[in-house]
mmCIF file of N, CA and C in Angstrom:
data_model
loop_
_atom_site.group_PDB
_atom_site.id
_atom_site.type_symbol
_atom_site.label_atom_id
_atom_site.label_comp_id
_atom_site.label_asym_id
_atom_site.label_seq_id
_atom_site.Cartn_x
_atom_site.Cartn_y
_atom_site.Cartn_z
ATOM 1 N N UNK A 1 -107.305 154.703 51.107
ATOM 2 C CA UNK A 1 -107.375 153.464 51.179
ATOM 3 C C UNK A 1 -105.673 152.438 50.925
ATOM 4 N N UNK A 2 -105.695 151.126 51.513
ATOM 5 C CA UNK A 2 -104.454 150.839 51.750
ATOM 6 C C UNK A 2 -104.023 149.805 51.044
ATOM 7 N N UNK A 3 -102.786 149.469 50.264
ATOM 8 C CA UNK A 3 -102.330 148.424 49.572
ATOM 9 C C UNK A 3 -102.262 146.847 50.601
ATOM 10 N N UNK A 4 -103.224 146.013 50.238
ATOM 11 C CA UNK A 4 -103.096 145.017 51.287
ATOM 12 C C UNK A 4 -101.930 144.044 50.382
ATOM 13 N N UNK A 5 -101.268 143.659 50.948
ATOM 14 C CA UNK A 5 -100.169 142.220 49.909
ATOM 15 C C UNK A 5 -100.069 140.958 51.464
ATOM 16 N N UNK A 6 -100.714 140.315 50.489
ATOM 17 C CA UNK A 6 -100.805 138.293 51.380
ATOM 18 C C UNK A 6 -99.738 137.687 50.654
ATOM 19 N N UNK A 7 -98.681 136.897 51.853
ATOM 20 C CA UNK A 7 -97.550 136.225 51.372
ATOM 21 C C UNK A 7 -97.724 135.047 51.670
ATOM 22 N N UNK A 8 -98.078 134.090 50.769
ATOM 23 C CA UNK A 8 -97.635 132.525 51.023
ATOM 24 C C UNK A 8 -96.425 131.573 50.809
ATOM 25 N N UNK A 9 -96.283 131.504 52.441
ATOM 26 C CA UNK A 9 -95.270 130.871 52.647
ATOM 27 C C UNK A 9 -95.472 129.319 52.437
ATOM 28 N N UNK A 10 -94.221 128.713 51.476
ATOM 29 C CA UNK A 10 -94.310 127.521 51.556
ATOM 30 C C UNK A 10 -93.196 126.391 52.016
ATOM 31 N N UNK A 11 -91.914 127.219 52.234
ATOM 32 C CA UNK A 11 -90.865 126.884 53.097
ATOM 33 C C UNK A 11 -90.026 127.323 53.508
ATOM 34 N N UNK A 12 -89.762 128.856 53.572
ATOM 35 C CA UNK A 12 -89.134 129.847 54.309
ATOM 36 C C UNK A 12 -89.806 129.949 55.650
ATOM 37 N N UNK A 13 -89.013 130.182 56.492
ATOM 38 C CA UNK A 13 -89.891 130.398 58.117
ATOM 39 C C UNK A 13 -90.294 131.731 57.981
ATOM 40 N N UNK A 14 -91.037 132.189 58.966
ATOM 41 C CA UNK A 14 -91.962 133.433 59.234
ATOM 42 C C UNK A 14 -90.678 134.084 59.524
ATOM 43 N N UNK A 15 -89.793 133.737 60.231
ATOM 44 C CA UNK A 15 -88.881 134.431 61.129
ATOM 45 C C UNK A 15 -87.953 135.239 59.406
ATOM 46 N N UNK A 16 -87.741 134.385 59.295
ATOM 47 C CA UNK A 16 -86.110 135.025 58.049
ATOM 48 C C UNK A 16 -87.425 135.865 56.399
ATOM 49 N N UNK A 17 -88.500 135.721 56.775
ATOM 50 C CA UNK A 17 -89.637 136.259 55.536
ATOM 51 C C UNK A 17 -89.768 137.998 56.398
ATOM 52 N N UNK A 18 -90.279 137.816 57.700
ATOM 53 C CA UNK A 18 -90.421 138.964 58.346
ATOM 54 C C UNK A 18 -89.040 139.720 58.448
ATOM 55 N N UNK A 19 -87.584 139.375 58.621
ATOM 56 C CA UNK A 19 -86.783 139.802 58.813
ATOM 57 C C UNK A 19 -86.177 140.519 57.886
ATOM 58 N N UNK A 20 -86.533 139.846 56.572
ATOM 59 C CA UNK A 20 -86.159 140.334 55.079
ATOM 60 C C UNK A 20 -87.001 141.369 55.046
ATOM 61 N N UNK A 21 -88.379 141.320 55.134
ATOM 62 C CA UNK A 21 -89.176 142.449 54.899
ATOM 63 C C UNK A 21 -89.222 143.829 55.797
ATOM 64 N N UNK A 22 -88.893 143.321 56.920
ATOM 65 C CA UNK A 22 -88.567 144.679 57.815
ATOM 66 C C UNK A 22 -87.375 145.470 57.194
ATOM 67 N N UNK A 23 -86.103 144.764 56.672
ATOM 68 C CA UNK A 23 -85.128 145.239 56.564
ATOM 69 C C UNK A 23 -85.459 146.372 55.473
ATOM 70 N N UNK A 24 -86.180 145.601 54.158
ATOM 71 C CA UNK A 24 -86.776 146.553 53.234
ATOM 72 C C UNK A 24 -87.532 147.802 53.730
ATOM 73 N N UNK A 25 -88.657 147.882 54.573
ATOM 74 C CA UNK A 25 -89.221 148.466 54.896
ATOM 75 C C UNK A 25 -88.527 149.778 55.466
ATOM 76 N N UNK A 26 -87.236 149.176 56.526
ATOM 77 C CA UNK A 26 -86.432 150.503 57.278
ATOM 78 C C UNK A 26 -85.754 151.097 56.215
ATOM 79 N N UNK A 27 -84.850 150.486 55.286
ATOM 80 C CA UNK A 27 -84.460 150.963 54.117
ATOM 81 C C UNK A 27 -85.177 151.973 53.752
ATOM 82 N N UNK A 28 -86.633 151.686 53.353
ATOM 83 C CA UNK A 28 -87.557 153.026 52.451
ATOM 84 C C UNK A 28 -87.617 154.068 53.434
ATOM 85 N N UNK A 29 -87.010 154.052 54.816
ATOM 86 C CA UNK A 29 -87.447 154.909 55.786
ATOM 87 C C UNK A 29 -88.935 154.537 56.454
ATOM 88 N N UNK A 30 -89.912 153.646 56.456
ATOM 89 C CA UNK A 30 -90.749 152.998 57.025
ATOM 90 C C UNK A 30 -90.961 152.796 58.123
ATOM 91 N N UNK A 31 -91.518 153.196 59.274
ATOM 92 C CA UNK A 31 -91.931 152.594 60.127
ATOM 93 C C UNK A 31 -93.070 151.767 60.302
ATOM 94 N N UNK A 32 -92.825 150.192 61.102
ATOM 95 C CA UNK A 32 -93.074 149.018 61.227
ATOM 96 C C UNK A 32 -93.847 148.794 62.201
ATOM 97 N N UNK A 33 -95.105 147.843 62.111
ATOM 98 C CA UNK A 33 -95.963 147.447 63.250
ATOM 99 C C UNK A 33 -95.976 145.700 62.966
ATOM 100 N N UNK A 34 -95.717 145.119 63.629
ATOM 101 C CA UNK A 34 -95.402 143.798 63.499
ATOM 102 C C UNK A 34 -96.381 143.182 64.659
ATOM 103 N N UNK A 35 -97.571 142.293 63.775
ATOM 104 C CA UNK A 35 -98.728 141.605 65.278
ATOM 105 C C UNK A 35 -98.793 140.761 64.743
ATOM 106 N N UNK A 36 -98.167 139.326 66.054
ATOM 107 C CA UNK A 36 -98.197 138.047 66.305
ATOM 108 C C UNK A 36 -99.812 138.192 66.838
ATOM 109 N N UNK A 37 -100.002 136.441 66.431
ATOM 110 C CA UNK A 37 -101.090 135.550 66.707
ATOM 111 C C UNK A 37 -101.237 135.690 68.420
ATOM 112 N N UNK A 38 -99.839 135.343 69.085
ATOM 113 C CA UNK A 38 -100.161 135.631 70.586
ATOM 114 C C UNK A 38 -98.290 136.088 70.947
ATOM 115 N N UNK A 39 -98.613 135.819 72.608
ATOM 116 C CA UNK A 39 -97.307 136.944 73.183
ATOM 117 C C UNK A 39 -96.277 136.137 73.204
ATOM 118 N N UNK A 40 -96.370 134.604 72.869
ATOM 119 C CA UNK A 40 -95.413 133.616 73.242
ATOM 120 C C UNK A 40 -94.465 134.055 71.650
ATOM 121 N N UNK A 41 -95.230 134.291 70.645
ATOM 122 C CA UNK A 41 -94.826 134.402 69.312
ATOM 123 C C UNK A 41 -94.123 135.680 69.231
ATOM 124 N N UNK A 42 -95.098 136.793 69.794
ATOM 125 C CA UNK A 42 -93.984 137.901 69.834
ATOM 126 C C UNK A 42 -92.448 137.993 70.532
ATOM 127 N N UNK A 43 -92.788 137.072 71.456
ATOM 128 C CA UNK A 43 -91.364 136.852 72.277
ATOM 129 C C UNK A 43 -90.722 136.725 71.891
ATOM 130 N N UNK A 44 -90.517 135.141 70.713
ATOM 131 C CA UNK A 44 -90.110 134.399 70.017
ATOM 132 C C UNK A 44 -89.452 135.579 68.940
ATOM 133 N N UNK A 45 -89.922 136.205 68.406
ATOM 134 C CA UNK A 45 -89.467 136.587 67.544
ATOM 135 C C UNK A 45 -89.070 138.077 67.558
ATOM 136 N N UNK A 46 -89.273 138.683 68.589
ATOM 137 C CA UNK A 46 -88.632 139.675 69.473
ATOM 138 C C UNK A 46 -86.688 139.373 69.605
ATOM 139 N N UNK A 47 -86.722 138.207 70.618
ATOM 140 C CA UNK A 47 -85.258 137.347 70.631
ATOM 141 C C UNK A 47 -84.596 137.327 68.992
ATOM 142 N N UNK A 48 -85.308 136.616 68.251
ATOM 143 C CA UNK A 48 -84.773 136.227 66.811
ATOM 144 C C UNK A 48 -84.005 137.508 66.133
ATOM 145 N N UNK A 49 -84.882 138.855 66.126
ATOM 146 C CA UNK A 49 -84.862 139.595 65.541
ATOM 147 C C UNK A 49 -83.065 140.563 66.090
ATOM 148 N N UNK A 50 -83.055 140.194 67.067
ATOM 149 C CA UNK A 50 -81.641 140.703 68.169
ATOM 150 C C UNK A 50 -80.295 139.861 67.211
ATOM 151 N N UNK A 51 -80.765 138.622 66.770
ATOM 152 C CA UNK A 51 -79.918 137.640 66.620
ATOM 153 C C UNK A 51 -79.902 137.105 65.266
ATOM 154 N N UNK A 52 -80.813 137.402 64.371
ATOM 155 C CA UNK A 52 -80.810 136.413 63.306
ATOM 156 C C UNK A 52 -79.902 136.655 62.310
ATOM 157 N N UNK A 53 -78.756 138.012 62.273
ATOM 158 C CA UNK A 53 -77.752 138.124 61.673
ATOM 159 C C UNK A 53 -76.210 138.462 62.360
ATOM 160 N N UNK A 54 -75.204 137.925 61.952
ATOM 161 C CA UNK A 54 -74.257 138.180 62.786
ATOM 162 C C UNK A 54 -73.679 139.139 62.482
ATOM 163 N N UNK A 55 -73.848 139.743 61.712
ATOM 164 C CA UNK A 55 -73.341 141.243 61.503
ATOM 165 C C UNK A 55 -74.245 142.432 61.726
ATOM 166 N N UNK A 56 -75.437 142.449 62.173
ATOM 167 C CA UNK A 56 -76.533 143.237 61.963
ATOM 168 C C UNK A 56 -77.520 142.483 63.076
ATOM 169 N N UNK A 57 -78.832 143.947 63.689
ATOM 170 C CA UNK A 57 -79.655 143.288 63.989
ATOM 171 C C UNK A 57 -80.826 144.360 63.198
ATOM 172 N N UNK A 58 -82.437 144.181 63.721
ATOM 173 C CA UNK A 58 -82.871 144.964 63.253
ATOM 174 C C UNK A 58 -83.335 145.739 64.588
ATOM 175 N N UNK A 59 -83.148 146.972 64.655
ATOM 176 C CA UNK A 59 -83.704 147.700 65.690
ATOM 177 C C UNK A 59 -85.172 147.579 65.848
ATOM 178 N N UNK A 60 -85.990 146.840 67.152
ATOM 179 C CA UNK A 60 -87.063 147.325 67.091
ATOM 180 C C UNK A 60 -87.290 146.775 68.867
ATOM 181 N N UNK A 61 -88.318 146.731 69.211
ATOM 182 C CA UNK A 61 -89.038 146.814 70.457
ATOM 183 C C UNK A 61 -90.393 146.353 70.980
ATOM 184 N N UNK A 62 -90.435 145.927 71.949
ATOM 185 C CA UNK A 62 -92.280 145.639 72.524
ATOM 186 C C UNK A 62 -92.464 146.884 73.834
ATOM 187 N N UNK A 63 -93.519 146.517 73.865
ATOM 188 C CA UNK A 63 -93.873 147.685 75.181
ATOM 189 C C UNK A 63 -93.383 146.892 76.019
ATOM 190 N N UNK A 64 -92.450 145.880 76.668
ATOM 191 C CA UNK A 64 -91.976 145.851 77.768
ATOM 192 C C UNK A 64 -90.768 146.450 77.693
ATOM 193 N N UNK A 65 -90.291 147.111 76.752
ATOM 194 C CA UNK A 65 -88.979 147.700 76.372
ATOM 195 C C UNK A 65 -89.037 148.867 76.566
ATOM 196 N N UNK A 66 -90.199 150.089 76.810
ATOM 197 C CA UNK A 66 -90.627 151.019 76.772
ATOM 198 C C UNK A 66 -90.151 152.126 75.576
ATOM 199 N N UNK A 67 -90.582 153.293 75.585
ATOM 200 C CA UNK A 67 -90.397 153.994 74.735
ATOM 201 C C UNK A 67 -90.497 153.916 73.267
ATOM 202 N N UNK A 68 -91.846 153.197 73.012
ATOM 203 C CA UNK A 68 -92.576 152.504 72.094
ATOM 204 C C UNK A 68 -92.586 153.511 70.983
ATOM 205 N N UNK A 69 -93.185 154.524 71.126
ATOM 206 C CA UNK A 69 -93.077 155.714 70.074
ATOM 207 C C UNK A 69 -91.561 155.851 69.601
ATOM 208 N N UNK A 70 -90.359 155.528 70.001
ATOM 209 C CA UNK A 70 -89.161 156.078 69.227
ATOM 210 C C UNK A 70 -88.853 154.410 68.680
ATOM 211 N N UNK A 71 -89.647 153.486 68.619
ATOM 212 C CA UNK A 71 -88.920 152.117 68.171
ATOM 213 C C UNK A 71 -89.443 152.336 66.349
ATOM 214 N N UNK A 72 -88.202 152.044 65.516
ATOM 215 C CA UNK A 72 -88.782 152.149 64.447
ATOM 216 C C UNK A 72 -89.444 150.855 63.478
ATOM 217 N N UNK A 73 -89.433 150.004 64.666
ATOM 218 C CA UNK A 73 -90.132 148.574 64.312
ATOM 219 C C UNK A 73 -90.802 148.071 65.869
ATOM 220 N N UNK A 74 -91.972 147.834 65.849
ATOM 221 C CA UNK A 74 -92.700 147.613 67.370
ATOM 222 C C UNK A 74 -93.489 146.390 67.105
ATOM 223 N N UNK A 75 -93.403 145.719 67.695
ATOM 224 C CA UNK A 75 -93.743 144.384 68.045
ATOM 225 C C UNK A 75 -94.675 144.073 68.781
ATOM 226 N N UNK A 76 -95.985 143.439 68.889
ATOM 227 C CA UNK A 76 -97.310 143.177 69.394
ATOM 228 C C UNK A 76 -98.132 142.264 69.344
ATOM 229 N N UNK A 77 -98.872 141.710 70.542
ATOM 230 C CA UNK A 77 -99.827 141.437 69.991
ATOM 231 C C UNK A 77 -101.231 141.999 69.771
ATOM 232 N N UNK A 78 -101.274 143.021 70.020
ATOM 233 C CA UNK A 78 -102.576 143.721 70.168
ATOM 234 C C UNK A 78 -102.609 145.020 68.806
ATOM 235 N N UNK A 79 -103.726 145.301 68.999
ATOM 236 C CA UNK A 79 -103.975 146.411 67.698
ATOM 237 C C UNK A 79 -103.319 147.772 67.532
ATOM 238 N N UNK A 80 -102.580 148.022 68.531
ATOM 239 C CA UNK A 80 -101.732 149.227 68.919
ATOM 240 C C UNK A 80 -100.894 149.744 67.739
ATOM 241 N N UNK A 81 -100.859 151.096 67.556
ATOM 242 C CA UNK A 81 -99.974 151.227 66.475
ATOM 243 C C UNK A 81 -98.902 152.578 67.291
ATOM 244 N N UNK A 82 -98.516 152.581 68.527
ATOM 245 C CA UNK A 82 -97.490 153.533 68.874
ATOM 246 C C UNK A 82 -96.471 154.348 68.309
ATOM 247 N N UNK A 83 -95.941 153.626 67.798
ATOM 248 C CA UNK A 83 -94.798 154.431 66.713
ATOM 249 C C UNK A 83 -95.156 154.697 65.449
ATOM 250 N N UNK A 84 -96.622 155.209 65.322
ATOM 251 C CA UNK A 84 -96.984 155.492 64.041
ATOM 252 C C UNK A 84 -96.665 155.207 62.811
ATOM 253 N N UNK A 85 -96.683 153.790 62.438
ATOM 254 C CA UNK A 85 -96.209 153.170 61.906
ATOM 255 C C UNK A 85 -97.223 153.213 60.577
ATOM 256 N N UNK A 86 -96.582 153.250 59.452
ATOM 257 C CA UNK A 86 -97.589 153.482 57.854
ATOM 258 C C UNK A 86 -97.753 151.773 57.373
ATOM 259 N N UNK A 87 -96.686 151.091 58.313
ATOM 260 C CA UNK A 87 -96.725 149.664 57.222
ATOM 261 C C UNK A 87 -97.036 148.568 58.661
ATOM 262 N N UNK A 88 -97.971 147.695 58.220
ATOM 263 C CA UNK A 88 -98.344 147.098 59.606
ATOM 264 C C UNK A 88 -98.271 145.375 58.828
ATOM 265 N N UNK A 89 -97.647 144.698 59.327
ATOM 266 C CA UNK A 89 -97.566 143.413 59.345
ATOM 267 C C UNK A 89 -98.029 142.551 60.305
ATOM 268 N N UNK A 90 -99.204 141.652 59.550
ATOM 269 C CA UNK A 90 -99.966 140.474 60.885
ATOM 270 C C UNK A 90 -99.416 139.146 60.231
ATOM 271 N N UNK A 91 -99.004 138.010 61.023
ATOM 272 C CA UNK A 91 -98.375 136.961 61.329
ATOM 273 C C UNK A 91 -99.450 136.219 61.817
ATOM 274 N N UNK A 92 -99.300 134.544 61.916
ATOM 275 C CA UNK A 92 -99.671 133.926 63.150
ATOM 276 C C UNK A 92 -101.369 133.897 62.908
ATOM 277 N N UNK A 93 -102.032 134.263 61.873
ATOM 278 C CA UNK A 93 -103.533 134.543 61.917
ATOM 279 C C UNK A 93 -103.805 135.450 63.246
ATOM 280 N N UNK A 94 -103.167 136.789 63.386
ATOM 281 C CA UNK A 94 -103.294 137.535 64.091
ATOM 282 C C UNK A 94 -104.688 138.387 64.015
ATOM 283 N N UNK A 95 -105.293 138.600 65.025
ATOM 284 C CA UNK A 95 -106.612 139.185 64.695
ATOM 285 C C UNK A 95 -106.185 140.955 64.194
ATOM 286 N N UNK A 96 -107.286 141.246 63.307
ATOM 287 C CA UNK A 96 -107.373 142.273 62.149
ATOM 288 C C UNK A 96 -107.464 143.613 62.546
ATOM 289 N N UNK A 97 -106.648 144.494 63.069
ATOM 290 C CA UNK A 97 -107.079 145.801 63.254
ATOM 291 C C UNK A 97 -107.939 146.669 61.995
ATOM 292 N N UNK A 98 -108.130 147.804 62.360
ATOM 293 C CA UNK A 98 -108.497 149.063 60.976
ATOM 294 C C UNK A 98 -107.490 148.887 60.075
ATOM 295 N N UNK A 99 -107.495 148.454 58.863
ATOM 296 C CA UNK A 99 -106.440 148.598 58.087
ATOM 297 C C UNK A 99 -106.078 150.463 57.683
ATOM 298 N N UNK A 100 -107.018 151.185 57.534
ATOM 299 C CA UNK A 100 -107.241 152.504 57.208
ATOM 300 C C UNK A 100 -106.387 153.215 57.531
ATOM 301 N N UNK A 101 -105.590 153.059 58.287
ATOM 302 C CA UNK A 101 -104.399 153.980 58.929
ATOM 303 C C UNK A 101 -103.211 154.052 58.410
ATOM 304 N N UNK A 102 -103.269 152.655 57.801
ATOM 305 C CA UNK A 102 -101.912 152.374 57.109
ATOM 306 C C UNK A 102 -101.456 152.294 55.634
ATOM 307 N N UNK A 103 -100.418 152.474 54.824
ATOM 308 C CA UNK A 103 -100.367 152.288 53.720
ATOM 309 C C UNK A 103 -100.377 151.488 52.970
ATOM 310 N N UNK A 104 -100.014 150.432 53.744
ATOM 311 C CA UNK A 104 -99.596 149.008 53.406
ATOM 312 C C UNK A 104 -99.718 148.378 54.195
ATOM 313 N N UNK A 105 -100.439 147.011 54.639
ATOM 314 C CA UNK A 105 -100.464 146.039 55.405
ATOM 315 C C UNK A 105 -99.998 144.871 54.505
ATOM 316 N N UNK A 106 -99.454 143.677 55.393
ATOM 317 C CA UNK A 106 -98.598 142.470 54.882
ATOM 318 C C UNK A 106 -99.035 141.559 55.594
ATOM 319 N N UNK A 107 -100.047 140.252 55.024
ATOM 320 C CA UNK A 107 -100.603 139.402 55.695
ATOM 321 C C UNK A 107 -99.631 138.386 55.398
ATOM 322 N N UNK A 108 -98.990 137.732 56.351
ATOM 323 C CA UNK A 108 -98.363 136.836 55.975
ATOM 324 C C UNK A 108 -98.416 135.242 56.177
ATOM 325 N N UNK A 109 -98.717 134.563 55.844
ATOM 326 C CA UNK A 109 -99.239 132.849 56.165
ATOM 327 C C UNK A 109 -98.763 131.884 55.487
ATOM 328 N N UNK A 110 -99.028 130.769 56.506
ATOM 329 C CA UNK A 110 -98.195 129.365 56.050
ATOM 330 C C UNK A 110 -99.216 128.498 54.834
ATOM 331 N N UNK A 111 -98.239 128.396 53.817
ATOM 332 C CA UNK A 111 -98.903 127.552 53.113
ATOM 333 C C UNK A 111 -99.052 125.994 53.191
ATOM 334 N N UNK A 112 -98.575 125.895 54.329
ATOM 335 C CA UNK A 112 -98.566 123.999 55.182
ATOM 336 C C UNK A 112 -99.965 123.893 56.275
ATOM 337 N N UNK A 113 -100.366 125.202 56.722
ATOM 338 C CA UNK A 113 -101.664 124.894 57.250
ATOM 339 C C UNK A 113 -102.715 125.566 57.102
ATOM 340 N N UNK A 114 -104.031 124.381 56.813
ATOM 341 C CA UNK A 114 -105.378 124.866 56.361
ATOM 342 C C UNK A 114 -105.959 125.995 56.849
ATOM 343 N N UNK A 115 -105.709 125.931 58.437
ATOM 344 C CA UNK A 115 -106.586 127.364 58.834
ATOM 345 C C UNK A 115 -106.144 128.425 58.526
ATOM 346 N N UNK A 116 -104.614 128.990 58.048
ATOM 347 C CA UNK A 116 -103.872 129.490 58.110
ATOM 348 C C UNK A 116 -104.121 130.298 56.545
ATOM 349 N N UNK A 117 -104.628 129.166 55.563
ATOM 350 C CA UNK A 117 -104.783 129.142 54.123
ATOM 351 C C UNK A 117 -106.192 130.006 54.092
ATOM 352 N N UNK A 118 -107.273 129.149 55.174
ATOM 353 C CA UNK A 118 -108.274 129.713 55.182
ATOM 354 C C UNK A 118 -108.840 131.415 55.994
ATOM 355 N N UNK A 119 -108.086 131.421 56.643
ATOM 356 C CA UNK A 119 -108.330 132.993 57.262
ATOM 357 C C UNK A 119 -107.329 134.203 56.029
ATOM 358 N N UNK A 120 -106.244 133.327 55.294
ATOM 359 C CA UNK A 120 -106.223 134.476 54.590
ATOM 360 C C UNK A 120 -106.995 134.730 53.145
ATOM 361 N N UNK A 121 -107.692 133.764 52.612
ATOM 362 C CA UNK A 121 -109.078 133.999 51.799
ATOM 363 C C UNK A 121 -109.776 134.831 51.986
ATOM 364 N N UNK A 122 -110.231 134.677 53.820
ATOM 365 C CA UNK A 122 -111.269 135.605 54.227
ATOM 366 C C UNK A 122 -110.889 136.587 54.123
ATOM 367 N N UNK A 123 -109.475 136.963 54.821
ATOM 368 C CA UNK A 123 -109.214 138.424 55.013
ATOM 369 C C UNK A 123 -109.087 139.185 53.239
ATOM 370 N N UNK A 124 -108.905 138.303 52.723
ATOM 371 C CA UNK A 124 -108.657 138.871 50.954
ATOM 372 C C UNK A 124 -109.969 139.714 50.835
ATOM 373 N N UNK A 125 -110.822 138.707 50.819
ATOM 374 C CA UNK A 125 -112.560 138.824 50.443
ATOM 375 C C UNK A 125 -113.002 140.106 51.239
ATOM 376 N N UNK A 126 -112.545 140.090 52.423
ATOM 377 C CA UNK A 126 -112.663 141.522 53.511
ATOM 378 C C UNK A 126 -112.137 142.596 52.434
ATOM 379 N N UNK A 127 -110.756 142.377 52.426
ATOM 380 C CA UNK A 127 -110.185 143.674 52.309
ATOM 381 C C UNK A 127 -110.393 144.316 50.763
ATOM 382 N N UNK A 128 -110.524 142.901 49.967
ATOM 383 C CA UNK A 128 -111.430 143.747 48.591
ATOM 384 C C UNK A 128 -112.448 144.562 48.735
ATOM 385 N N UNK A 129 -113.352 144.004 49.447
ATOM 386 C CA UNK A 129 -114.750 144.200 49.452
ATOM 387 C C UNK A 129 -114.852 145.984 50.263
ATOM 388 N N UNK A 130 -113.679 146.000 51.405
ATOM 389 C CA UNK A 130 -113.633 147.191 51.820
ATOM 390 C C UNK A 130 -112.604 148.284 50.417
ATOM 391 N N UNK A 131 -112.521 147.908 49.564
ATOM 392 C CA UNK A 131 -112.245 148.599 48.472
ATOM 393 C C UNK A 131 -110.548 148.619 48.831
ATOM 394 N N UNK A 132 -109.487 148.168 49.260
ATOM 395 C CA UNK A 132 -108.132 148.068 49.346
ATOM 396 C C UNK A 132 -107.402 147.354 48.133
ATOM 397 N N UNK A 133 -106.460 148.035 47.499
ATOM 398 C CA UNK A 133 -105.759 147.514 46.702
ATOM 399 C C UNK A 133 -105.010 146.275 47.064
ATOM 400 N N UNK A 134 -105.620 144.914 46.471
ATOM 401 C CA UNK A 134 -104.949 143.813 47.216
ATOM 402 C C UNK A 134 -104.043 142.563 46.058
ATOM 403 N N UNK A 135 -102.818 142.137 46.596
ATOM 404 C CA UNK A 135 -101.742 141.507 45.740
ATOM 405 C C UNK A 135 -101.424 140.398 46.159
ATOM 406 N N UNK A 136 -101.378 139.452 45.753
ATOM 407 C CA UNK A 136 -101.084 137.797 46.264
ATOM 408 C C UNK A 136 -99.618 137.441 46.053
ATOM 409 N N UNK A 137 -98.636 137.337 46.759
ATOM 410 C CA UNK A 137 -97.455 136.766 46.681
ATOM 411 C C UNK A 137 -97.311 135.303 47.218
ATOM 412 N N UNK A 138 -96.589 134.720 46.158
ATOM 413 C CA UNK A 138 -96.461 133.017 46.151
ATOM 414 C C UNK A 138 -94.572 132.572 46.514
ATOM 415 N N UNK A 139 -94.218 131.969 47.453
ATOM 416 C CA UNK A 139 -92.984 131.625 47.487
ATOM 417 C C UNK A 139 -92.584 130.684 46.391
ATOM 418 N N UNK A 140 -91.551 131.111 45.234
ATOM 419 C CA UNK A 140 -90.798 130.273 44.626
ATOM 420 C C UNK A 140 -90.103 129.344 44.887
ATOM 421 N N UNK A 141 -89.730 128.483 44.009
ATOM 422 C CA UNK A 141 -88.612 127.295 44.206
ATOM 423 C C UNK A 141 -87.268 128.048 44.892
ATOM 424 N N UNK A 142 -86.843 129.504 44.337
ATOM 425 C CA UNK A 142 -85.965 129.932 44.716
ATOM 426 C C UNK A 142 -85.895 131.042 46.104
ATOM 427 N N UNK A 143 -86.815 130.878 46.776
ATOM 428 C CA UNK A 143 -87.024 131.045 47.820
ATOM 429 C C UNK A 143 -87.594 132.719 48.240
ATOM 430 N N UNK A 144 -87.644 133.292 46.607
ATOM 431 C CA UNK A 144 -88.278 134.517 46.801
ATOM 432 C C UNK A 144 -89.459 134.337 46.546
ATOM 433 N N UNK A 145 -90.663 135.639 46.245
ATOM 434 C CA UNK A 145 -91.799 135.401 45.905
ATOM 435 C C UNK A 145 -92.143 135.670 44.479
ATOM 436 N N UNK A 146 -93.008 135.489 43.771
ATOM 437 C CA UNK A 146 -93.575 135.580 42.309
ATOM 438 C C UNK A 146 -95.313 136.335 43.021
ATOM 439 N N UNK A 147 -95.251 137.281 41.855
ATOM 440 C CA UNK A 147 -96.510 138.010 41.910
ATOM 441 C C UNK A 147 -97.510 137.308 41.457
ATOM 442 N N UNK A 148 -98.675 136.823 42.012
ATOM 443 C CA UNK A 148 -99.747 135.658 41.194
ATOM 444 C C UNK A 148 -100.539 136.459 41.468
ATOM 445 N N UNK A 149 -101.556 137.697 41.970
ATOM 446 C CA UNK A 149 -102.533 138.285 41.690
ATOM 447 C C UNK A 149 -102.172 139.554 42.029
#
């Protein structure tokens, strides 16, 4: 079974949270897939991750870059896992693939969007019913996350 985490954004941008979580994942030696809800969001996230910090970037790629299996972080808007990732991030209400192959799955949702909240609640119920370990993290006033459940 997978560990499934839900991150409830309140004020920070999706991009800043994803980049922080990807940095932590890479520090742990994990390979990651980030699945977006659209090709446009995937491309925007791709651009962001190359330039989000002056002193560094996150090594990543998309299918357009080729050699997907060599990418430590792979960005997609589909269900594939070409880099054999052990952690999958789902953003922008992305379609949910089979969670079983992953050690960890992270749903990141916008707390200011009722559709995103409703979708996260549905995904929570589905993950629990499937026997996954689920936790809920809510953004706090300092921009960090507090475990709520």
